[in-house]
PDB file of C-alpha atoms in Angstrom:
ATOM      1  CA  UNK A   5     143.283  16.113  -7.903  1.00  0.00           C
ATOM      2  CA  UNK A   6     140.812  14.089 -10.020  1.00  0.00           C
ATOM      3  CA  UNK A   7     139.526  12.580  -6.679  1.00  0.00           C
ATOM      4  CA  UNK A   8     138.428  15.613  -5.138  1.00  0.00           C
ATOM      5  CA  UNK A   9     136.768  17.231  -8.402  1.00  0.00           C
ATOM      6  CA  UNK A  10     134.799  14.029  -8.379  1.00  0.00           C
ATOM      7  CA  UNK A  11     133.782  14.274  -4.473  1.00  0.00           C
ATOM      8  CA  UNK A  12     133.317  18.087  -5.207  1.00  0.00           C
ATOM      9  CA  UNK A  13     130.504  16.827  -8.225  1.00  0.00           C
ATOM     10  CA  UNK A  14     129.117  14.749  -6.218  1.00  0.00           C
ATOM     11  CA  UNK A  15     128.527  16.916  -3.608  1.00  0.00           C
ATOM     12  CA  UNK A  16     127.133  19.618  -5.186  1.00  0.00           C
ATOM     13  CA  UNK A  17     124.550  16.636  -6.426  1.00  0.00           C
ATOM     14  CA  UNK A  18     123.224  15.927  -2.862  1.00  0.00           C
ATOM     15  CA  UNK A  19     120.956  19.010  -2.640  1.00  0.00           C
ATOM     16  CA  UNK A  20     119.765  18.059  -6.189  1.00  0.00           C
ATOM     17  CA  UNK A  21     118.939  14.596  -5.024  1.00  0.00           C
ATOM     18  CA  UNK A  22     117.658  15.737  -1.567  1.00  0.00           C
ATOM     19  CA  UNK A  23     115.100  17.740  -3.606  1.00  0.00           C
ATOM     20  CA  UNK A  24     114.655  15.475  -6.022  1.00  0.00           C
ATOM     21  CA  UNK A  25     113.399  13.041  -3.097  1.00  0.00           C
ATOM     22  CA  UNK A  26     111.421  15.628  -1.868  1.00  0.00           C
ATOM     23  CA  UNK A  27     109.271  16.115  -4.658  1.00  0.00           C
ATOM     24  CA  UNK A  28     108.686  12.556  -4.924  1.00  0.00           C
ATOM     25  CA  UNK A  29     107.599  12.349  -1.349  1.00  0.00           C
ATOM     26  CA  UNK A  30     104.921  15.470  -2.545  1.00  0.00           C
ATOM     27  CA  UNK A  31     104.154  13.883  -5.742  1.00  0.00           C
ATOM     28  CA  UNK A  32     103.181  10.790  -3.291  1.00  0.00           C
ATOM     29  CA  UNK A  33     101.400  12.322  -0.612  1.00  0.00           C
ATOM     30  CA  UNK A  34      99.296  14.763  -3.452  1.00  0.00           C
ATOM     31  CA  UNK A  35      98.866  11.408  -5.180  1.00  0.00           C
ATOM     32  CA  UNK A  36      97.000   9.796  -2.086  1.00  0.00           C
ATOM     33  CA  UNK A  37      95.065  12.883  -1.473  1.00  0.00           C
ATOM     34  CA  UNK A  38      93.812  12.972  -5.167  1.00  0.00           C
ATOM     35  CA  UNK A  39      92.587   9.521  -4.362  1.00  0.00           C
ATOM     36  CA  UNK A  40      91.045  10.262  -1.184  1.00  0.00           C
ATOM     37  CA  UNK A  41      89.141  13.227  -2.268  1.00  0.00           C
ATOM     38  CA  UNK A  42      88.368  11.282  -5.843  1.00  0.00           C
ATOM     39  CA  UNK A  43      86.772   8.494  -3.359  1.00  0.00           C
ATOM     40  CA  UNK A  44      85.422  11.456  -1.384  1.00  0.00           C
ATOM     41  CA  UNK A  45      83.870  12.203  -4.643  1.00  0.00           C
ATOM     42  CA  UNK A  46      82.263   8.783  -5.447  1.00  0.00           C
ATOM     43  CA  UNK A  47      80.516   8.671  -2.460  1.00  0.00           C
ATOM     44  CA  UNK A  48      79.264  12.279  -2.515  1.00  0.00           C
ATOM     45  CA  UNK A  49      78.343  11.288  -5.812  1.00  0.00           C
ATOM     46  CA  UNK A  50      76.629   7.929  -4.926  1.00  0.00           C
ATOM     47  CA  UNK A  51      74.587   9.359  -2.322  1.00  0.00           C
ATOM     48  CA  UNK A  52      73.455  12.245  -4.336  1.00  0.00           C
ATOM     49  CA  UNK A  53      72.059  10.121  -6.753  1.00  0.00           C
ATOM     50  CA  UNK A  54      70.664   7.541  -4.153  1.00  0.00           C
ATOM     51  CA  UNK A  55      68.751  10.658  -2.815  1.00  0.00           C
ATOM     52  CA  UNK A  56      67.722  11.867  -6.659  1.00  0.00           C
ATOM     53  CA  UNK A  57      66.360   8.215  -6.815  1.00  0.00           C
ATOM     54  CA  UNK A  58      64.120   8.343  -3.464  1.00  0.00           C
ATOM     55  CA  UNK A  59      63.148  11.628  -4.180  1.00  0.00           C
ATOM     56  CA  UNK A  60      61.980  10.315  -8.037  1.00  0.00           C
ATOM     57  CA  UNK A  61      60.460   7.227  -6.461  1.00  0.00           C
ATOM     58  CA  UNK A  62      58.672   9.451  -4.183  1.00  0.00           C
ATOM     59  CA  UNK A  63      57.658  12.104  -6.966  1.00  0.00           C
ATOM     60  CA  UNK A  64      56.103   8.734  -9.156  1.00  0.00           C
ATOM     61  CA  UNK A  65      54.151   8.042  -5.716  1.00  0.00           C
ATOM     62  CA  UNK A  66      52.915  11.333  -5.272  1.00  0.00           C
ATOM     63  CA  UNK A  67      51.609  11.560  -8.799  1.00  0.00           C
ATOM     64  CA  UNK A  68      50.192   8.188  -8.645  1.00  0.00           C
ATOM     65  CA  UNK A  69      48.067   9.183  -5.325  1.00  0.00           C
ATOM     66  CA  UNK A  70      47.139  12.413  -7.382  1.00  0.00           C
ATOM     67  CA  UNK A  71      45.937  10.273 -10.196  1.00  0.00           C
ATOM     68  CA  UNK A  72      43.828   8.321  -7.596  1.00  0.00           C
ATOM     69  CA  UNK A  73      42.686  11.004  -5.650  1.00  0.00           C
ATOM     70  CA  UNK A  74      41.288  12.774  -8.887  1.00  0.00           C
ATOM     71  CA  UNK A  75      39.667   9.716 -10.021  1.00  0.00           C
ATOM     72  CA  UNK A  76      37.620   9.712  -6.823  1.00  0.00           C
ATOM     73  CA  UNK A  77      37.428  13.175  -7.007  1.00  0.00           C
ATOM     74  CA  UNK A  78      35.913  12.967 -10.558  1.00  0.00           C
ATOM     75  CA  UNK A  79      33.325   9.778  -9.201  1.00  0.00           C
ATOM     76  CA  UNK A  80      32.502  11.663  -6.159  1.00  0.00           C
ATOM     77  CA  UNK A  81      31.658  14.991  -9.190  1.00  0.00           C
ATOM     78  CA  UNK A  82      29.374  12.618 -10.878  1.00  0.00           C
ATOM     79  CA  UNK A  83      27.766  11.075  -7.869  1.00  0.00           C
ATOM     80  CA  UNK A  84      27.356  14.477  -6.177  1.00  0.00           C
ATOM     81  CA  UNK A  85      25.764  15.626 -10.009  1.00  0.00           C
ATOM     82  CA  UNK A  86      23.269  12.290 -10.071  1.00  0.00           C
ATOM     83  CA  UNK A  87      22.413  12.538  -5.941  1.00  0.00           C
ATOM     84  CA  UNK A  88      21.229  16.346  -6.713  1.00  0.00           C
ATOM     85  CA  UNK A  89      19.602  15.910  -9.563  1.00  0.00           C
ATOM     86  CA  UNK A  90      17.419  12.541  -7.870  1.00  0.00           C
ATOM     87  CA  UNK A  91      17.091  15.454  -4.808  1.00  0.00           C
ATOM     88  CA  UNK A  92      15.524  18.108  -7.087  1.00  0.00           C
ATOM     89  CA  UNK A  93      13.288  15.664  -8.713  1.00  0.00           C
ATOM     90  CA  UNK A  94      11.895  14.741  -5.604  1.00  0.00           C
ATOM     91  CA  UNK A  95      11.505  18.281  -3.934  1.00  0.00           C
ATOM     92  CA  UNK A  96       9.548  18.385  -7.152  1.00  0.00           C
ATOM     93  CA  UNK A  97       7.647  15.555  -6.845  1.00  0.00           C
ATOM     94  CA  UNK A  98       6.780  16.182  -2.924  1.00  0.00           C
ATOM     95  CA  UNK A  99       5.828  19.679  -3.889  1.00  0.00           C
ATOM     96  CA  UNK A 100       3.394  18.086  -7.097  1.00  0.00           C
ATOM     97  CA  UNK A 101       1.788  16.106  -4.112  1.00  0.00           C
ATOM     98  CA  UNK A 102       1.454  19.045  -1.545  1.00  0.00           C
ATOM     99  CA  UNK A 103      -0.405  20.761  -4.490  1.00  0.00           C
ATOM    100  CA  UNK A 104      -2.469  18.070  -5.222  1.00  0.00           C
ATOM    101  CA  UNK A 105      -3.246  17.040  -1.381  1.00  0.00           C
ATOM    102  CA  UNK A 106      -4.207  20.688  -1.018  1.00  0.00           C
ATOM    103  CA  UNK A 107      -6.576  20.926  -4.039  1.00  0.00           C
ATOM    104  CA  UNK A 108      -7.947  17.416  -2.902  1.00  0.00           C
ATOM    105  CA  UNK A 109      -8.871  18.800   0.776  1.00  0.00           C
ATOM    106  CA  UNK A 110     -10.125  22.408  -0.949  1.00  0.00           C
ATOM    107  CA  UNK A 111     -12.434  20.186  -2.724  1.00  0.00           C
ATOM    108  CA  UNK A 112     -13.553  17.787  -0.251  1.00  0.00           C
ATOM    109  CA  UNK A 113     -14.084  20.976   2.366  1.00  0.00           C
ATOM    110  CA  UNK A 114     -16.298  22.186  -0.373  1.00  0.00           C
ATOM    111  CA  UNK A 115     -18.352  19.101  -0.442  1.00  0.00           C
ATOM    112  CA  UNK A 116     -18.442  19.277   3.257  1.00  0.00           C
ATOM    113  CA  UNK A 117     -20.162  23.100   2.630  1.00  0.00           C
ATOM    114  CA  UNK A 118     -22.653  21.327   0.152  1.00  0.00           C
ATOM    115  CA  UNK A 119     -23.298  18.526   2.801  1.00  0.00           C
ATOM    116  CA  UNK A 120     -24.066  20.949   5.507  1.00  0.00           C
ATOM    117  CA  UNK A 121     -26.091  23.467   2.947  1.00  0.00           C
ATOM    118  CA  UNK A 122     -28.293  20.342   2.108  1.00  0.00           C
ATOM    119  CA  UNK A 123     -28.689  19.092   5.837  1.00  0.00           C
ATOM    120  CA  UNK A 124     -29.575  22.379   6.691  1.00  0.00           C
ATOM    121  CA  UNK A 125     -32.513  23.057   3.947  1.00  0.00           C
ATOM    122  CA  UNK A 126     -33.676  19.629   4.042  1.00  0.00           C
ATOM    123  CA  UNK A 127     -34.161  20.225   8.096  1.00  0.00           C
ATOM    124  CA  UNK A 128     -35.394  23.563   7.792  1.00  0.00           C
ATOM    125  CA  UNK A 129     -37.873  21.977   5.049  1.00  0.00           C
ATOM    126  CA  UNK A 130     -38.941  18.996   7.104  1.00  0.00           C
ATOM    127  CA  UNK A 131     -39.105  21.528  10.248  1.00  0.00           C
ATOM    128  CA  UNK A 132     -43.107  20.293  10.941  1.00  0.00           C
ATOM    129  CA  UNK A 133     -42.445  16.286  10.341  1.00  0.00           C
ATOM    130  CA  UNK A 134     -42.126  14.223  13.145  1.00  0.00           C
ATOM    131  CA  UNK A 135     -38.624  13.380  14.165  1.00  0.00           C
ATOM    132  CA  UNK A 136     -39.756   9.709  15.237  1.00  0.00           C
ATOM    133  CA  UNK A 137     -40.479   9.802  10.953  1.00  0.00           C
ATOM    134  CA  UNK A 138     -38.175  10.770   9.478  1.00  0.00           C
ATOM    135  CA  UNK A 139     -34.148  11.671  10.262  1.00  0.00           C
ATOM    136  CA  UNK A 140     -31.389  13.962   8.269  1.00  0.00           C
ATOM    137  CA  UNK A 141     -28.089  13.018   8.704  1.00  0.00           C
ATOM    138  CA  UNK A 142     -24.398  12.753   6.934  1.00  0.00           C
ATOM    139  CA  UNK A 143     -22.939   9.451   6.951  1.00  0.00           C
ATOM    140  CA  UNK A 144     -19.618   8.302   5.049  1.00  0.00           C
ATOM    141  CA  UNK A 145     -19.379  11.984   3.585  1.00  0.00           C
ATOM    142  CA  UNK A 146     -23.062  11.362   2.220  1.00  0.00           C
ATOM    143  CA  UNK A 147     -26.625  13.313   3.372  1.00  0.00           C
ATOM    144  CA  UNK A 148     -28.543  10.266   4.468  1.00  0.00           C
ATOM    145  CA  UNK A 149     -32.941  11.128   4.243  1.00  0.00           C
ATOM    146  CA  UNK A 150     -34.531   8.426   5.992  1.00  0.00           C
ATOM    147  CA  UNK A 151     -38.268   7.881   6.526  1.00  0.00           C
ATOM    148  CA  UNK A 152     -40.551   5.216   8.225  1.00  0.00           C
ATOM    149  CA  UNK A 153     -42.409   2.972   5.973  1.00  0.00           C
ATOM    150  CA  UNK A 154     -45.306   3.902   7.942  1.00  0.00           C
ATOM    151  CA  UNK A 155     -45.373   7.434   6.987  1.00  0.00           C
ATOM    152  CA  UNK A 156     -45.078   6.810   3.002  1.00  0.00           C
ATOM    153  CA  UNK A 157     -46.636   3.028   3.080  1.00  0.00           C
ATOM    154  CA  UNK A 158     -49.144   0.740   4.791  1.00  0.00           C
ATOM    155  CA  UNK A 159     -48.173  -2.290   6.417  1.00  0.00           C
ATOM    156  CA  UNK A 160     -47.046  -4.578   2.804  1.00  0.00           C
ATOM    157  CA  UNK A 161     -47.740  -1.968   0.392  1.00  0.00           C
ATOM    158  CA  UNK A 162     -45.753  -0.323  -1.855  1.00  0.00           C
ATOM    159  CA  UNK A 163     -47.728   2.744  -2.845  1.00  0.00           C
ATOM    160  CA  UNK A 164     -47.477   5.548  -1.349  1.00  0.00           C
ATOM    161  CA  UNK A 165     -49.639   7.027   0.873  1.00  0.00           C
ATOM    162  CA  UNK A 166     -51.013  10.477   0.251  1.00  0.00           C
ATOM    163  CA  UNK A 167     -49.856  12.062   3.239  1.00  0.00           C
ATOM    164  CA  UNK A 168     -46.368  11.431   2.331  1.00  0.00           C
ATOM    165  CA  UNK A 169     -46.552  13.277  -0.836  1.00  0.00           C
ATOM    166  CA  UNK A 170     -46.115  16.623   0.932  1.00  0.00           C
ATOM    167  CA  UNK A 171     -42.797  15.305   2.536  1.00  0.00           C
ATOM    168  CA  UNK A 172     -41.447  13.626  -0.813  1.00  0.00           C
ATOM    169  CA  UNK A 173     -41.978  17.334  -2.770  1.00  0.00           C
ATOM    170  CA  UNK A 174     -39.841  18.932   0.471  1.00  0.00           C
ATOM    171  CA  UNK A 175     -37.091  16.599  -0.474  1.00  0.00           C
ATOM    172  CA  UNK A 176     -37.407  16.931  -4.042  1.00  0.00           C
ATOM    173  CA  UNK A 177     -37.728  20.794  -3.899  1.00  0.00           C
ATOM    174  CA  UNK A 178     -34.197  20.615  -1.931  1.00  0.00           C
ATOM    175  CA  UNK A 179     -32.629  17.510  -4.799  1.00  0.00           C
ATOM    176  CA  UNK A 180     -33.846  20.212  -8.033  1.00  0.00           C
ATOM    177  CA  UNK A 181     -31.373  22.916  -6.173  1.00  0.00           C
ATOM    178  CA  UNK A 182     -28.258  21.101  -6.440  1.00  0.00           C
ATOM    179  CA  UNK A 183     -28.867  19.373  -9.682  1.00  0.00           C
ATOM    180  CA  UNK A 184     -25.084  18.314  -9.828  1.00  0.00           C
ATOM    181  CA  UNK A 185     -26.037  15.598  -7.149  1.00  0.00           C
ATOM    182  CA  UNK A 186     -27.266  12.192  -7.912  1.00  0.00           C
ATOM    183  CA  UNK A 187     -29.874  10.462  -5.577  1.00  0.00           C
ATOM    184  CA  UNK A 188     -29.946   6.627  -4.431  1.00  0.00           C
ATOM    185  CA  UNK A 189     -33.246   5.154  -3.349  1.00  0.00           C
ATOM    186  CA  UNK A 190     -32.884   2.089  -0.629  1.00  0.00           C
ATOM    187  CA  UNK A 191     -35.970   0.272   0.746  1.00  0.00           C
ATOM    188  CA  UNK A 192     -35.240  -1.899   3.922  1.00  0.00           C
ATOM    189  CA  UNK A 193     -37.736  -3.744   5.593  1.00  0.00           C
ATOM    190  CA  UNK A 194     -37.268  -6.299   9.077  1.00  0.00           C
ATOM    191  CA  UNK A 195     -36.925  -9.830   8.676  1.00  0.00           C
ATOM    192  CA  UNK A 196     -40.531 -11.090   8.930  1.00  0.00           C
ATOM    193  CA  UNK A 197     -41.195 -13.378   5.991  1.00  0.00           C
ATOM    194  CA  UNK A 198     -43.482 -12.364   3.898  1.00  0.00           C
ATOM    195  CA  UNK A 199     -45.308 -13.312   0.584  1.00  0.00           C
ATOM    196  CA  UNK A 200     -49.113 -11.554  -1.556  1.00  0.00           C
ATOM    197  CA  UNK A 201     -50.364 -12.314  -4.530  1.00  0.00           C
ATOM    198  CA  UNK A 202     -48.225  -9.105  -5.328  1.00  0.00           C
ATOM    199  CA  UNK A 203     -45.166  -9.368  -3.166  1.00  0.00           C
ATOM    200  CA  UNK A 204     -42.903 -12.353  -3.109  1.00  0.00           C
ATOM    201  CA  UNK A 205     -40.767 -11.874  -0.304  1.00  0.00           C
ATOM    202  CA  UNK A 206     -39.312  -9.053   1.628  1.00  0.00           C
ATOM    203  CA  UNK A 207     -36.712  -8.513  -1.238  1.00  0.00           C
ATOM    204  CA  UNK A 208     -39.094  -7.953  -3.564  1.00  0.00           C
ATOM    205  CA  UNK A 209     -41.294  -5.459  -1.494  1.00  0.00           C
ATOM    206  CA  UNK A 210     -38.076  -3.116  -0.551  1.00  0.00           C
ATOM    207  CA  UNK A 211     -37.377  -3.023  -4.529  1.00  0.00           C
ATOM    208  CA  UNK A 212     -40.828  -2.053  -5.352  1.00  0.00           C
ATOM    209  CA  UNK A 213     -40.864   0.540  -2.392  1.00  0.00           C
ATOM    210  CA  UNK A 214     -37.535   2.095  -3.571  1.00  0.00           C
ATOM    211  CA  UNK A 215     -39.210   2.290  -6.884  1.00  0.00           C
ATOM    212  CA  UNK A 216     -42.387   4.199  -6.071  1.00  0.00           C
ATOM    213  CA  UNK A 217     -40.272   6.382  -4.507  1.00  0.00           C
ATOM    214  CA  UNK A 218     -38.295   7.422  -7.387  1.00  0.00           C
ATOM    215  CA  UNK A 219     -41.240   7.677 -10.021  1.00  0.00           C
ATOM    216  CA  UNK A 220     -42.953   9.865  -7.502  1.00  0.00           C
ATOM    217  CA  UNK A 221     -39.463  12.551  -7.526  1.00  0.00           C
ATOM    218  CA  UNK A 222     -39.526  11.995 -11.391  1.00  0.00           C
ATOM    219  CA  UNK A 223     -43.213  12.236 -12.340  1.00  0.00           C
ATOM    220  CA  UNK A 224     -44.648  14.407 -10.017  1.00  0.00           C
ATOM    221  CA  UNK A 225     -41.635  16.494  -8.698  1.00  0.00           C
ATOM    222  CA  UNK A 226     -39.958  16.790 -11.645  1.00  0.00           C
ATOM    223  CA  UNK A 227     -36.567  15.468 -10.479  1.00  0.00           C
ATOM    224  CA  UNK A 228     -34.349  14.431 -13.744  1.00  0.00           C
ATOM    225  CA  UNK A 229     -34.542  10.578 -14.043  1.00  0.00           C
ATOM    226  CA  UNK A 230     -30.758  10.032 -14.996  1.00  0.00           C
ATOM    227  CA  UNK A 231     -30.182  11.369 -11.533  1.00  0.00           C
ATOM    228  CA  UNK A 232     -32.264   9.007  -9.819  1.00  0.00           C
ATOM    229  CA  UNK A 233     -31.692   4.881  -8.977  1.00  0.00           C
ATOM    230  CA  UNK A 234     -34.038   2.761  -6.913  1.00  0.00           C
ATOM    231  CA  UNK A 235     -32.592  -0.435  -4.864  1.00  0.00           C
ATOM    232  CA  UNK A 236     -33.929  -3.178  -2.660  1.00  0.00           C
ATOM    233  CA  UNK A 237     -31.645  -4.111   0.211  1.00  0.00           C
ATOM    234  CA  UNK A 238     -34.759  -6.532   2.027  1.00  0.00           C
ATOM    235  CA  UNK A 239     -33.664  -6.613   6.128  1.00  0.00           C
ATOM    236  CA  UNK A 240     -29.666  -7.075   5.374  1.00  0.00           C
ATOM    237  CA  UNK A 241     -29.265  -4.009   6.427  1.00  0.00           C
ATOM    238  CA  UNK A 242     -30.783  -3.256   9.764  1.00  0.00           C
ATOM    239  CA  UNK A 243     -30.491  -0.239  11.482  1.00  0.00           C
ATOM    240  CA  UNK A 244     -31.804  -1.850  14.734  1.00  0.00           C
ATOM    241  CA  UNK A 245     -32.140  -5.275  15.662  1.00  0.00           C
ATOM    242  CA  UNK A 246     -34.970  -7.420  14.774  1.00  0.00           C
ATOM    243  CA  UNK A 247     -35.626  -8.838  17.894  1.00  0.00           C
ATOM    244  CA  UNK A 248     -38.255  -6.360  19.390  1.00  0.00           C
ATOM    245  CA  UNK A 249     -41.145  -4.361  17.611  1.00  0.00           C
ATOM    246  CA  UNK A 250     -39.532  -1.204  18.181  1.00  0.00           C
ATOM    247  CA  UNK A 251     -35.983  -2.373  16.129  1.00  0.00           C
ATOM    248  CA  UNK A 252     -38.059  -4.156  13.603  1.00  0.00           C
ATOM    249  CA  UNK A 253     -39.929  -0.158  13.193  1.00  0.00           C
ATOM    250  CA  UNK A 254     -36.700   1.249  12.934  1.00  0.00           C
ATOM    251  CA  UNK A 255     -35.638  -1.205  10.096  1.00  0.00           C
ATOM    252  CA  UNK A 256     -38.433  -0.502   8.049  1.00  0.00           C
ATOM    253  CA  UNK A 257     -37.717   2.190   6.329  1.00  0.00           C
ATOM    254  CA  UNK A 258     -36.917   4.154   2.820  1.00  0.00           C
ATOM    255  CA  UNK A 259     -33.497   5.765   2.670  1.00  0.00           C
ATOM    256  CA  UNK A 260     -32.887   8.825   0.352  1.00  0.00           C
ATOM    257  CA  UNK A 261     -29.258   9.031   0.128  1.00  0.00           C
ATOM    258  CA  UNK A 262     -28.178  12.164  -2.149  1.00  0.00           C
ATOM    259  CA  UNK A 263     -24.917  12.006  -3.260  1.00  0.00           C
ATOM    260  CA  UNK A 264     -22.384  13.237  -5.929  1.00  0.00           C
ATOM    261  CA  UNK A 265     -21.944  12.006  -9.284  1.00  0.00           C
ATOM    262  CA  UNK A 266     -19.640   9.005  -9.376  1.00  0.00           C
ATOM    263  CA  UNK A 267     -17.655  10.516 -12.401  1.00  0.00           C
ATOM    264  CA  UNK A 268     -17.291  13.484 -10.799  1.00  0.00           C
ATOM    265  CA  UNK A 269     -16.338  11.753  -7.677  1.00  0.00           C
ATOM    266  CA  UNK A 270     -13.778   9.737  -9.312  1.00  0.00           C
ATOM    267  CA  UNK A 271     -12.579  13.215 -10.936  1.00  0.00           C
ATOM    268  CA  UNK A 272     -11.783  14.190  -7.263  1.00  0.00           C
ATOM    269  CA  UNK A 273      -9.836  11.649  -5.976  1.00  0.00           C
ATOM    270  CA  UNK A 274      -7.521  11.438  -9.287  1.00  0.00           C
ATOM    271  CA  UNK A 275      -3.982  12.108  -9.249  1.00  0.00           C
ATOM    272  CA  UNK A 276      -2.625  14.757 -11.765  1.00  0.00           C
ATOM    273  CA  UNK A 277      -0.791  12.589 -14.502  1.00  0.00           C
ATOM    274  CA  UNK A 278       2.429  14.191 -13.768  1.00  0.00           C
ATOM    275  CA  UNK A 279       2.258  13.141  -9.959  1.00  0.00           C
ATOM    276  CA  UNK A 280       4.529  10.725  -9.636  1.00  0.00           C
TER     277      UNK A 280
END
């Protein structure tokens, strides 16, 4: 009787253990899959943060290219700032030198218009000389008088003949109307030595010609004397050769050359002080 209460007991066990074994087999298999999915987890987790790295090694790049790029950006500001401010100085500086180039060529057009005013009354004065005597012309920007030495001298002479005092008060009359101009005497002669009691070469004869000439504009024409100068040139000058009678005629000669006053001259061609 004992016997089969026990087998009874530990039957009624079996399902007990059966479950029992079950539970373990669960508690096993959830066991594993915690696991997994923890190591699941790690990975997930790894790679996350292997991506927040590359993405924060890539945000320190970025901002490190920014940094550069505004550095240049900020050189670049100041080179731009110096380049247009060395521009604008220059457009200033070109247009200081238009200005003055302009005012220069207003000023030499107007000496041009005195040039040709003189020519013109100094021809229309001299209308009834001889143009073998005596020539009007501009050379080098300058109204250029010349006259044969044998119209205002004799042959080794310097004084002036008396016919040629009607010609010097033409030219005079025509110097006292533009008192602003100076006037340069220049005898010439030809290269024939020569030597008087008076005269000791051909250098000496052109200064004392030139001279004559000048105290005759002064004393008897009234031309200012600060306005006047006489010079000797002797036959370095030629206008011809001296070779044949006719050049040595040509060279012989007294050149009234009626120019502007050298300050005033200078005065022209100066820059403004601001013209860089």
């Amino acid at each position: 009787m004992r016997y089969y209460e026990q087998m009874s007991a530990f039957w009624s066990c079996i399902p007990i253990l059966l479950k029992f074994e079950t539970m373990k087999n669960h508690i096993f298999y959830l066991s594993i899959a915690v696991l997994t999915f923890a190591s699941c987890k790690n990975e997930q987790m790894e790679l996350k943060d292997q991506q927040i790295q590359q993405m924060q090694d890539q945000i320190e790049t970025l901002k490190s290219t920014n940094a550069g790029l505004l550095d240049r950006m900020s050189d670049l500001s100041v080179v731009s700032k110096t380049g247009a401010e060395s521009i604008q100085e220059s457009l200033e500086n070109i247009s200081k030198q238009t200005a003055y180039i302009e005012s220069l060529n207003k000023k030499m057009q107007t000496k041009d218009s005195v040039n040709l005013a003189l020519v013109m009354n100094l021809k229309r004065s001299l209308a009834d000389i001889n143009d073998e005597d005596i020539q009007v012309e501009v050379k080098g920007g300058l109204v250029h008088v010349s006259i044969s030495d044998k119209l205002l001298f004799k042959s080794g002479s310097s004084v002036i003949q008396s016919e040629a005092q009607e010609v010097l008060g033409k030219i005079a009359s025509v110097i006292n109307d533009h008192d602003q101009l100076q006037v340069l005497v220049e005898g010439h002669t030809d290269n024939v030595p020569m030597s008087t009691s008076c005269i000791t070469d051909n250098w000496d004869l052109s200064v004392k010609r030139a001279t004559s000439v000048v105290r005759t504009l002064a004393e008897e024409y009234y031309v200012a004397p600060e306005r006047l100068t006489a010079a000797g040139r002797s036959y370095y000058i030629p206008k011809s050769d001296n070779d044949t009678a006719s050049g040595r005629s040509k060279n012989r000669r007294t050149e009234i050359i009626i120019q502007p006053r050298l300050d005033q001259f200078f005065q022209l061609l100066e820059a403004p002080e601001n013209l860089n």
